[in-house]
């Protein structure tokens, strides 16, 4: 008898299977990698623990907090007040930069302040901006655009801000008030630290503690079980070793383009066209274990400077117990095109560039791992809005429910993956 099957043992797929199990339904989870967790897994090396770049937990929803308590995870997390900075022209100023320009060079501060005041005086921003560039200019003004938002996002998404839409930004980049911006330029903080001011992280070890806790409750988790074909007409999945599993409904938490590329059936032309419209970037995480104290107190730093190959650098041992005594960890993030080659060369350049900033002494590196996340960020260009419903709708009509950050082809976080897992379990449990 066929039953629901889940492709992908990341957080979304694990949570869906765990929820189904609570309702007496065993859905096999098929995971390509040797262990569960997907992008939330952690890698151990010589006493260091590395996440696939910083994975910090923000929870806004009570059902998610309750779920983490049920799993026994909540009490093993420690709360931290965010310490993050933006580095412009070699100067460090607290994040978010729009309400913290005070530590920047006077000319940069003037540009940012004047630009914001002009944008603010121009009135309410439009609800449907034509591009990310327009969205930034209307809300933050020309100075903040030029010194931070444009170069930073061009480096991260690898396309011009004019080609990006603002479909993803609302929740992540709120507009400050005029008072906040003026206070921020003058260094008058009044205790404000901005949004997302706290996060949680495991008191011991890396973020894998979270997916591991879910995986322990999944009745049928098959790791090293990559899916190589999906038949919509006959409703089976075929594993790399040739085994076929029938399914009643399929949960696809693997990336949306992967699900489409695995189809044994030829999709209609409009679906094929929408698949090829999807764009994304990968991220190379250069994870370092380094002797001595971390060079800065921050948890992470943003680098908009186009001359530097990385967009963000973290010091995870500043918030986690992830390094042996007397050492610290560094996580350098470089955005690349999909399926990039020459990763060690990219990592060499990133390490050399960080050394030039004075934040790393390469002679004190004791461990280095290059960890690729591909896909890492969906590129929200103009094709995204039309393509995604076509693709997800087509799959859903055939009983395939896509979910998770890359399954739904969106920009979201671990809390969303948990909520997506809840919803996916409901869809898979429905008779179909
Ligand atoms: C650089 C970066 C930093 C991030 N930082 C944070 C953060 O600080 N806080 C936060 O909350 N969130 C963060 N996130 C987001 C977080 O990683 C995701 O929300 C979460 O991992 C999504 O889980 P998922 O299960 O949907 O996807 P995934 O973890 O990608 O799971 C999908 C799984 O499918 C598997 N798979 C793919 N193809 C196949 C196949 N053919 N057969 C079988 N299995 C397959 C993959 O191996 C993978 O395990 C970050 C993401 C990135 C890229």
Short mmCIF file of C-alpha atoms and ligand atoms in Angstrom, two decimals:
data_model
loop_
_atom_site.label_atom_id
_atom_site.label_comp_id
_atom_site.label_asym_id
_atom_site.label_seq_id
_atom_site.Cartn_x
_atom_site.Cartn_y
_atom_site.Cartn_z
CA UNK A 1 0.00 0.00 0.00
CA UNK A 2 1.40 3.40 -0.85
CA UNK A 3 1.86 6.08 1.79
CA UNK A 4 3.17 9.64 1.95
CA UNK A 5 6.88 9.96 1.19
CA UNK A 6 9.13 12.97 1.87
CA UNK A 7 12.13 13.91 -0.26
CA UNK A 8 14.69 15.83 1.80
CA UNK A 9 15.71 15.36 5.44
CA UNK A 10 16.34 19.02 6.24
CA UNK A 11 14.41 20.74 9.01
CA UNK A 12 11.17 21.03 6.99
CA UNK A 13 11.04 17.37 5.94
CA UNK A 14 11.99 16.11 9.40
CA UNK A 15 9.34 18.21 11.15
CA UNK A 16 6.68 17.05 8.66
CA UNK A 17 7.57 13.38 9.23
CA UNK A 18 7.67 13.85 13.01
CA UNK A 19 4.22 15.48 13.01
CA UNK A 20 2.79 12.70 10.82
CA UNK A 21 4.26 10.09 13.19
CA UNK A 22 2.43 11.72 16.10
CA UNK A 23 -0.78 11.07 14.13
CA UNK A 24 0.15 7.46 13.49
CA UNK A 25 1.38 7.91 9.90
CA UNK A 26 4.87 6.73 8.99
CA UNK A 27 6.23 8.70 6.03
CA UNK A 28 9.73 7.64 4.92
CA UNK A 29 12.13 10.58 4.71
CA UNK A 30 14.63 10.19 1.85
CA UNK A 31 17.81 12.20 2.42
CA UNK A 32 20.70 12.30 -0.02
CA UNK A 33 23.38 13.24 2.53
CA UNK A 34 24.94 10.89 5.08
CA UNK A 35 23.16 12.65 7.96
CA UNK A 36 19.95 14.63 8.54
CA UNK A 37 19.56 18.39 8.96
CA UNK A 38 20.18 19.81 5.48
CA UNK A 39 21.53 23.32 5.70
CA UNK A 40 21.00 23.26 9.50
CA UNK A 41 23.54 20.50 9.99
CA UNK A 42 26.91 21.12 11.65
CA UNK A 43 30.32 19.72 10.85
CA UNK A 44 32.82 18.67 13.54
CA UNK A 45 36.60 18.89 12.95
CA UNK A 46 39.46 18.63 15.48
CA UNK A 47 37.38 19.85 18.41
CA UNK A 48 35.71 22.68 16.43
CA UNK A 49 32.07 22.73 15.34
CA UNK A 50 31.08 24.59 12.19
CA UNK A 51 27.57 25.40 10.98
CA UNK A 52 26.95 26.03 7.29
CA UNK A 53 27.38 29.73 8.11
CA UNK A 54 25.77 31.25 11.20
CA UNK A 55 22.41 29.69 12.08
CA UNK A 56 20.74 31.72 14.80
CA UNK A 57 17.20 31.05 15.94
CA UNK A 58 14.62 33.84 15.99
CA UNK A 59 11.18 32.78 17.24
CA UNK A 60 8.10 34.94 16.84
CA UNK A 61 5.42 32.24 16.98
CA UNK A 62 4.20 30.54 20.18
CA UNK A 63 3.46 27.20 18.46
CA UNK A 64 7.12 27.05 17.42
CA UNK A 65 8.34 27.78 20.95
CA UNK A 66 5.93 25.14 22.30
CA UNK A 67 7.21 22.67 19.73
CA UNK A 68 10.83 23.33 20.73
CA UNK A 69 9.84 22.74 24.38
CA UNK A 70 8.17 19.44 23.42
CA UNK A 71 11.38 18.38 21.69
CA UNK A 72 13.46 19.27 24.75
CA UNK A 73 15.36 21.81 22.64
CA UNK A 74 14.20 25.09 24.17
CA UNK A 75 15.99 24.62 27.51
CA UNK A 76 19.22 23.79 25.70
CA UNK A 77 19.24 27.13 23.87
CA UNK A 78 20.86 30.25 25.26
CA UNK A 79 19.52 33.72 24.52
CA UNK A 80 21.92 36.39 23.22
CA UNK A 81 21.60 40.09 22.55
CA UNK A 82 22.70 40.56 18.97
CA UNK A 83 26.13 42.14 18.45
CA UNK A 84 26.52 42.88 14.76
CA UNK A 85 28.26 45.65 12.86
CA UNK A 86 28.56 47.04 9.36
CA UNK A 87 32.05 47.83 8.09
CA UNK A 88 32.29 50.78 5.67
CA UNK A 89 35.61 52.34 4.73
CA UNK A 90 37.34 50.37 7.48
CA UNK A 91 35.02 51.81 10.17
CA UNK A 92 32.76 49.59 12.28
CA UNK A 93 29.30 50.83 13.16
CA UNK A 94 26.49 48.83 14.81
CA UNK A 95 23.90 47.06 12.68
CA UNK A 96 21.34 48.06 11.44
CA UNK A 97 23.29 50.82 9.73
CA UNK A 98 20.23 52.95 8.91
CA UNK A 99 19.81 53.84 12.61
CA UNK A 100 23.53 53.72 13.45
CA UNK A 101 25.59 55.81 11.07
CA UNK A 102 27.39 57.63 13.92
CA UNK A 103 30.66 55.68 13.71
CA UNK A 104 31.08 56.14 9.94
CA UNK A 105 33.26 58.79 8.29
CA UNK A 106 31.65 62.28 8.49
CA UNK A 107 31.13 62.47 4.69
CA UNK A 108 29.42 59.05 4.64
CA UNK A 109 27.27 60.01 7.60
CA UNK A 110 26.28 63.25 5.85
CA UNK A 111 25.34 61.38 2.64
CA UNK A 112 23.23 58.89 4.58
CA UNK A 113 21.47 61.51 6.68
CA UNK A 114 20.77 63.93 3.83
CA UNK A 115 19.57 61.13 1.57
CA UNK A 116 17.19 59.81 4.22
CA UNK A 117 15.78 63.26 4.98
CA UNK A 118 15.18 63.91 1.26
CA UNK A 119 13.46 60.54 0.82
CA UNK A 120 11.38 61.11 3.95
CA UNK A 121 10.38 64.60 2.74
CA UNK A 122 9.27 63.14 -0.61
CA UNK A 123 6.39 61.42 1.23
CA UNK A 124 5.10 57.89 1.66
CA UNK A 125 6.95 55.29 -0.44
CA UNK A 126 4.97 53.46 -3.12
CA UNK A 127 3.43 50.14 -2.13
CA UNK A 128 4.45 48.45 -5.39
CA UNK A 129 8.01 49.62 -6.11
CA UNK A 130 9.28 48.67 -9.56
CA UNK A 131 12.54 47.22 -8.22
CA UNK A 132 14.61 46.70 -5.10
CA UNK A 133 16.61 49.79 -6.10
CA UNK A 134 13.45 51.91 -6.12
CA UNK A 135 12.34 50.38 -2.82
CA UNK A 136 15.65 51.30 -1.17
CA UNK A 137 15.81 54.82 -2.62
CA UNK A 138 12.24 55.63 -1.53
CA UNK A 139 12.67 54.29 1.99
CA UNK A 140 16.29 55.00 2.87
CA UNK A 141 17.54 57.57 0.36
CA UNK A 142 20.52 57.87 -1.91
CA UNK A 143 23.31 57.84 0.69
CA UNK A 144 22.36 54.60 2.45
CA UNK A 145 21.70 53.08 -0.98
CA UNK A 146 25.14 53.97 -2.27
CA UNK A 147 27.15 53.17 0.85
CA UNK A 148 25.35 50.01 1.99
CA UNK A 149 22.20 48.62 0.37
CA UNK A 150 23.30 48.62 -3.27
CA UNK A 151 26.84 47.24 -2.97
CA UNK A 152 25.91 44.75 -0.24
CA UNK A 153 22.95 43.26 -2.11
CA UNK A 154 24.74 43.31 -5.47
CA UNK A 155 27.50 41.24 -3.85
CA UNK A 156 25.03 38.84 -2.19
CA UNK A 157 22.59 38.32 -5.09
CA UNK A 158 25.13 38.88 -7.87
CA UNK A 159 22.77 41.07 -9.92
CA UNK A 160 22.15 44.80 -10.08
CA UNK A 161 19.64 46.22 -7.52
CA UNK A 162 17.55 47.43 -10.49
CA UNK A 163 17.04 43.81 -11.58
CA UNK A 164 16.00 42.63 -8.12
CA UNK A 165 12.43 43.08 -6.91
CA UNK A 166 11.40 43.99 -3.37
CA UNK A 167 9.30 40.81 -3.01
CA UNK A 168 11.49 39.45 -0.18
CA UNK A 169 12.44 42.46 1.95
CA UNK A 170 9.40 43.65 3.90
CA UNK A 171 9.92 41.65 7.07
CA UNK A 172 13.71 41.74 7.02
CA UNK A 173 14.42 45.43 6.40
CA UNK A 174 11.88 47.74 8.10
CA UNK A 175 11.96 51.51 7.53
CA UNK A 176 13.08 53.51 10.57
CA UNK A 177 11.51 56.78 11.70
CA UNK A 178 13.19 60.14 11.04
CA UNK A 179 13.98 60.42 14.78
CA UNK A 180 15.72 57.04 14.81
CA UNK A 181 17.86 57.98 11.82
CA UNK A 182 18.84 61.38 13.23
CA UNK A 183 19.59 59.90 16.67
CA UNK A 184 21.61 57.17 14.98
CA UNK A 185 23.70 59.70 13.09
CA UNK A 186 24.43 61.59 16.31
CA UNK A 187 25.14 58.51 18.43
CA UNK A 188 22.06 59.06 20.62
CA UNK A 189 20.86 55.53 21.16
CA UNK A 190 18.43 55.74 24.04
CA UNK A 191 18.75 52.00 24.52
CA UNK A 192 17.39 51.14 21.07
CA UNK A 193 19.02 48.18 19.42
CA UNK A 194 16.73 47.77 16.40
CA UNK A 195 14.68 44.78 15.30
CA UNK A 196 15.61 41.11 15.75
CA UNK A 197 17.66 42.27 18.70
CA UNK A 198 17.97 38.84 20.33
CA UNK A 199 18.47 35.29 19.11
CA UNK A 200 18.88 31.83 20.55
CA UNK A 201 21.67 29.34 19.94
CA UNK A 202 22.55 25.96 21.51
CA UNK A 203 24.47 26.34 24.77
CA UNK A 204 26.68 23.44 23.62
CA UNK A 205 27.68 22.37 20.11
CA UNK A 206 26.27 23.59 16.82
CA UNK A 207 22.81 24.17 15.38
CA UNK A 208 22.53 20.50 14.38
CA UNK A 209 21.15 19.93 17.86
CA UNK A 210 17.79 21.18 16.53
CA UNK A 211 17.35 18.90 13.46
CA UNK A 212 18.93 16.01 15.40
CA UNK A 213 16.26 16.34 18.09
CA UNK A 214 13.53 16.13 15.43
CA UNK A 215 15.29 13.32 13.54
CA UNK A 216 15.35 11.21 16.72
CA UNK A 217 11.54 11.12 16.56
CA UNK A 218 11.22 10.31 12.86
CA UNK A 219 10.31 6.62 12.52
CA UNK A 220 11.75 6.03 9.04
CA UNK A 221 14.68 8.25 8.11
CA UNK A 222 16.81 6.95 5.25
CA UNK A 223 20.09 8.83 4.88
CA UNK A 224 22.40 8.32 1.93
CA UNK A 225 19.18 7.84 -0.03
CA UNK A 226 19.37 10.31 -2.92
CA UNK A 227 16.30 10.39 -5.17
CA UNK A 228 17.20 10.26 -8.85
CA UNK A 229 13.76 10.15 -10.48
CA UNK A 230 10.17 11.03 -9.63
CA UNK A 231 7.24 9.66 -11.63
CA UNK A 232 4.06 11.72 -11.43
CA UNK A 233 2.00 9.38 -13.63
CA UNK A 234 2.87 6.17 -11.78
CA UNK A 235 3.54 7.81 -8.43
CA UNK A 236 6.94 6.41 -7.46
CA UNK A 237 10.34 7.76 -6.54
CA UNK A 238 13.51 5.99 -7.59
CA UNK A 239 16.61 6.08 -5.40
CA UNK A 240 20.21 6.22 -6.61
CA UNK A 241 20.50 2.46 -6.01
CA UNK A 242 17.49 1.78 -8.25
CA UNK A 243 14.99 1.04 -5.44
CA UNK A 244 11.49 2.35 -6.16
CA UNK A 245 9.06 3.50 -3.51
CA UNK A 246 5.40 4.15 -4.32
CA UNK A 247 3.79 7.25 -2.82
CA UNK A 248 0.25 8.42 -2.19
CA UNK A 249 1.37 12.01 -1.77
CA UNK A 250 4.88 13.35 -2.04
CA UNK A 251 6.44 16.06 0.13
CA UNK A 252 9.26 17.72 -1.80
CA UNK A 253 11.49 19.77 0.49
CA UNK A 254 14.47 19.49 -1.84
CA UNK A 255 15.01 22.65 -3.93
CA UNK A 256 12.19 23.36 -6.39
CA UNK A 257 14.42 23.14 -9.52
CA UNK A 258 15.78 19.80 -8.26
CA UNK A 259 12.24 18.40 -7.90
CA UNK A 260 11.46 19.46 -11.48
CA UNK A 261 14.73 18.12 -12.89
CA UNK A 262 14.01 14.72 -11.30
CA UNK A 263 10.68 14.28 -13.13
CA UNK A 264 10.51 11.13 -15.22
CA UNK A 265 7.50 12.64 -17.05
CA UNK A 266 8.02 15.49 -19.51
CA UNK A 267 6.35 18.62 -18.07
CA UNK A 268 4.22 20.98 -20.20
CA UNK A 269 6.12 23.73 -22.05
CA UNK A 270 5.04 26.54 -19.70
CA UNK A 271 6.32 24.52 -16.72
CA UNK A 272 9.65 23.84 -18.43
CA UNK A 273 9.97 27.55 -19.24
CA UNK A 274 9.18 28.55 -15.64
CA UNK A 275 11.78 26.09 -14.35
CA UNK A 276 14.49 27.70 -16.46
CA UNK A 277 13.46 31.15 -15.24
CA UNK A 278 14.53 30.33 -11.65
CA UNK A 279 17.76 32.00 -10.54
CA UNK A 280 19.79 31.57 -7.40
CA UNK A 281 23.21 31.99 -5.85
CA UNK A 282 25.25 29.52 -3.86
CA UNK A 283 27.28 30.47 -0.79
CA UNK A 284 30.72 29.21 0.07
CA UNK A 285 31.28 29.14 3.80
CA UNK A 286 34.96 29.19 4.64
CA UNK A 287 34.96 27.87 8.21
CA UNK A 288 38.12 28.43 10.22
CA UNK A 289 39.34 27.28 13.60
CA UNK A 290 41.90 29.82 14.78
CA UNK A 291 44.19 30.06 17.80
CA UNK A 292 43.73 32.93 20.22
CA UNK A 293 40.88 35.31 21.05
CA UNK A 294 38.38 36.45 18.42
CA UNK A 295 39.57 39.80 16.98
CA UNK A 296 36.20 41.50 17.60
CA UNK A 297 33.35 41.16 20.13
CA UNK A 298 30.63 41.08 17.46
CA UNK A 299 28.78 37.91 16.47
CA UNK A 300 28.99 38.89 12.82
CA UNK A 301 30.00 41.74 10.48
CA UNK A 302 28.57 42.95 7.14
CA UNK A 303 30.97 44.07 4.39
CA UNK A 304 29.41 46.05 1.51
CA UNK A 305 32.85 46.97 0.07
CA UNK A 306 32.88 45.57 -3.54
CA UNK A 307 36.66 45.11 -3.34
CA UNK A 308 36.27 42.38 -0.69
CA UNK A 309 35.08 38.96 -1.95
CA UNK A 310 32.93 38.20 1.13
CA UNK A 311 29.66 39.87 2.15
CA UNK A 312 29.60 38.68 5.76
CA UNK A 313 32.03 37.33 8.34
CA UNK A 314 30.94 35.69 11.59
CA UNK A 315 32.68 34.74 14.82
CA UNK A 316 30.39 31.88 15.96
CA UNK A 317 32.47 31.12 19.07
CA UNK A 318 31.37 34.56 20.35
CA UNK A 319 27.89 33.06 20.91
CA UNK A 320 28.42 29.29 20.92
CA UNK A 321 30.53 26.67 22.66
CA UNK A 322 32.04 25.60 19.32
CA UNK A 323 35.82 25.96 19.78
CA UNK A 324 38.39 24.37 22.12
CA UNK A 325 39.77 26.56 24.93
CA UNK A 326 42.10 29.29 23.69
CA UNK A 327 40.69 29.23 20.13
CA UNK A 328 37.90 30.90 18.17
CA UNK A 329 35.96 30.21 14.99
CA UNK A 330 35.49 32.36 11.89
CA UNK A 331 32.88 31.91 9.19
CA UNK A 332 33.54 33.77 5.91
CA UNK A 333 30.62 33.89 3.46
CA UNK A 334 31.16 34.34 -0.27
CA UNK A 335 28.23 34.38 -2.73
CA UNK A 336 28.89 32.53 -5.99
CA UNK A 337 27.01 31.44 -9.09
CA UNK A 338 25.23 28.05 -8.89
CA UNK A 339 27.38 24.93 -9.10
CA UNK A 340 30.68 26.82 -8.81
CA UNK A 341 34.11 25.25 -9.25
CA UNK A 342 37.53 26.12 -7.84
CA UNK A 343 36.24 26.35 -4.27
CA UNK A 344 39.66 26.09 -2.60
CA UNK A 345 40.95 28.98 -4.73
CA UNK A 346 37.92 31.08 -3.78
CA UNK A 347 38.55 30.17 -0.14
CA UNK A 348 42.25 31.13 -0.43
CA UNK A 349 41.27 34.56 -1.79
CA UNK A 350 38.67 35.07 0.94
CA UNK A 351 41.18 34.18 3.68
CA UNK A 352 43.80 36.51 2.16
CA UNK A 353 41.29 39.36 1.90
CA UNK A 354 40.18 38.92 5.51
CA UNK A 355 43.83 38.94 6.57
CA UNK A 356 44.25 42.29 4.77
CA UNK A 357 41.46 43.80 6.89
CA UNK A 358 43.48 42.90 10.00
CA UNK A 359 40.78 40.53 11.32
CA UNK A 360 42.72 37.31 10.74
CA UNK A 361 46.29 36.10 11.21
CA UNK A 362 46.51 33.20 8.70
CA UNK A 363 49.50 31.70 10.54
CA UNK A 364 47.16 30.93 13.48
CA UNK A 365 44.59 28.94 11.47
CA UNK A 366 44.49 25.37 12.78
CA UNK A 367 41.49 24.02 10.84
CA UNK A 368 39.86 25.08 7.58
CA UNK A 369 36.73 23.63 5.96
CA UNK A 370 35.11 24.88 2.76
CA UNK A 371 31.38 24.18 2.93
CA UNK A 372 29.16 24.89 -0.06
CA UNK A 373 25.45 25.73 0.28
CA UNK A 374 23.83 25.42 -3.15
CA UNK A 375 21.22 26.81 -3.57
CA UNK A 376 21.67 29.37 -0.78
CA UNK A 377 19.65 32.46 -1.79
CA UNK A 378 16.80 32.60 -4.28
CA UNK A 379 17.28 35.57 -6.62
CA UNK A 380 14.08 37.61 -6.57
CA UNK A 381 14.12 38.93 -10.11
CA UNK A 382 11.02 39.82 -12.16
CA UNK A 383 10.49 36.23 -13.35
CA UNK A 384 10.24 34.84 -9.78
CA UNK A 385 6.72 36.07 -9.02
CA UNK A 386 5.15 34.38 -12.07
CA UNK A 387 7.31 31.26 -12.25
CA UNK A 388 6.91 29.94 -8.71
CA UNK A 389 3.07 29.55 -8.66
CA UNK A 390 3.20 27.85 -12.09
CA UNK A 391 5.73 25.30 -10.84
CA UNK A 392 4.27 24.65 -7.40
CA UNK A 393 0.72 24.54 -8.80
CA UNK A 394 1.71 22.00 -11.47
CA UNK A 395 3.38 19.71 -8.93
CA UNK A 396 0.54 20.04 -6.46
CA UNK A 397 -2.04 19.01 -9.08
CA UNK A 398 -0.05 15.76 -9.32
CA UNK A 399 0.07 15.19 -5.55
CA UNK A 400 3.54 16.69 -4.96
CA UNK A 401 3.61 19.29 -2.18
CA UNK A 402 6.67 21.53 -2.16
CA UNK A 403 7.74 23.08 1.15
CA UNK A 404 10.64 24.72 2.96
CA UNK A 405 12.92 27.59 2.01
CA UNK A 406 14.06 26.07 -1.26
CA UNK A 407 11.09 23.75 -1.87
CA UNK A 408 8.78 26.79 -1.86
CA UNK A 409 11.59 28.83 -3.50
CA UNK A 410 11.50 31.68 -1.03
CA UNK A 411 13.52 33.60 1.57
CA UNK A 412 12.82 32.22 5.00
CA UNK A 413 14.39 31.03 8.24
CA UNK A 414 14.43 27.99 10.53
CA UNK A 415 11.26 29.06 12.31
CA UNK A 416 9.49 29.15 8.93
CA UNK A 417 10.89 25.70 8.12
CA UNK A 418 9.25 24.37 11.29
CA UNK A 419 5.93 26.03 10.39
CA UNK A 420 6.27 24.72 6.82
CA UNK A 421 6.82 21.23 8.26
CA UNK A 422 3.58 21.54 10.27
CA UNK A 423 1.64 22.55 7.14
CA UNK A 424 3.27 19.91 4.96
CA UNK A 425 2.24 17.20 7.45
CA UNK A 426 -1.38 18.38 7.19
CA UNK A 427 -1.30 18.30 3.39
CA UNK A 428 0.27 14.85 3.30
CA UNK A 429 -2.19 13.48 5.86
CA UNK A 430 -5.21 14.51 3.79
CA UNK A 431 -6.63 11.60 1.82
CA UNK A 432 -5.34 11.86 -1.72
C1 LIG B 1 23.81 31.25 4.34
C2 LIG B 1 22.57 30.94 5.13
C3 LIG B 1 22.43 31.37 6.43
C4 LIG B 1 21.26 31.12 7.13
N1 LIG B 1 21.15 31.59 8.42
C5 LIG B 1 20.01 31.37 9.10
C6 LIG B 1 19.87 31.88 10.44
O1 LIG B 1 20.78 32.50 10.99
N2 LIG B 1 18.70 31.65 11.08
C7 LIG B 1 17.67 30.96 10.51
O2 LIG B 1 16.63 30.79 11.15
N3 LIG B 1 17.77 30.47 9.25
C8 LIG B 1 18.90 30.65 8.54
N4 LIG B 1 19.02 30.16 7.26
C9 LIG B 1 17.86 29.46 6.67
C10 LIG B 1 17.80 27.98 7.03
O3 LIG B 1 18.99 27.35 6.63
C11 LIG B 1 16.61 27.36 6.30
O4 LIG B 1 15.42 28.02 6.66
C12 LIG B 1 16.41 25.87 6.61
O5 LIG B 1 17.63 25.17 6.59
C13 LIG B 1 15.47 25.27 5.56
O6 LIG B 1 15.39 23.87 5.74
P1 LIG B 1 14.74 22.97 4.61
O7 LIG B 1 14.50 21.64 5.21
O8 LIG B 1 13.57 23.66 4.01
O9 LIG B 1 15.85 22.88 3.46
P2 LIG B 1 17.21 22.03 3.42
O10 LIG B 1 17.92 22.14 4.70
O11 LIG B 1 17.94 22.42 2.19
O12 LIG B 1 16.70 20.53 3.24
C14 LIG B 1 16.46 19.97 1.98
C15 LIG B 1 17.14 18.61 1.94
O13 LIG B 1 16.88 18.00 0.67
C16 LIG B 1 17.98 17.16 0.41
N5 LIG B 1 17.99 16.79 -1.00
C17 LIG B 1 18.24 17.59 -2.08
N6 LIG B 1 18.17 16.86 -3.21
C18 LIG B 1 17.83 15.60 -2.84
C19 LIG B 1 17.61 14.39 -3.56
N7 LIG B 1 17.70 14.32 -4.90
N8 LIG B 1 17.28 13.27 -2.86
C20 LIG B 1 17.20 13.28 -1.50
N9 LIG B 1 17.42 14.40 -0.78
C21 LIG B 1 17.72 15.55 -1.44
C22 LIG B 1 19.18 18.02 0.83
O14 LIG B 1 20.33 17.23 1.03
C23 LIG B 1 18.65 18.67 2.10
O15 LIG B 1 19.02 17.94 3.26
C24 LIG B 1 20.19 30.39 6.53
C25 LIG B 1 20.35 29.92 5.23
C26 LIG B 1 21.52 30.19 4.51
C27 LIG B 1 21.67 29.69 3.11
#
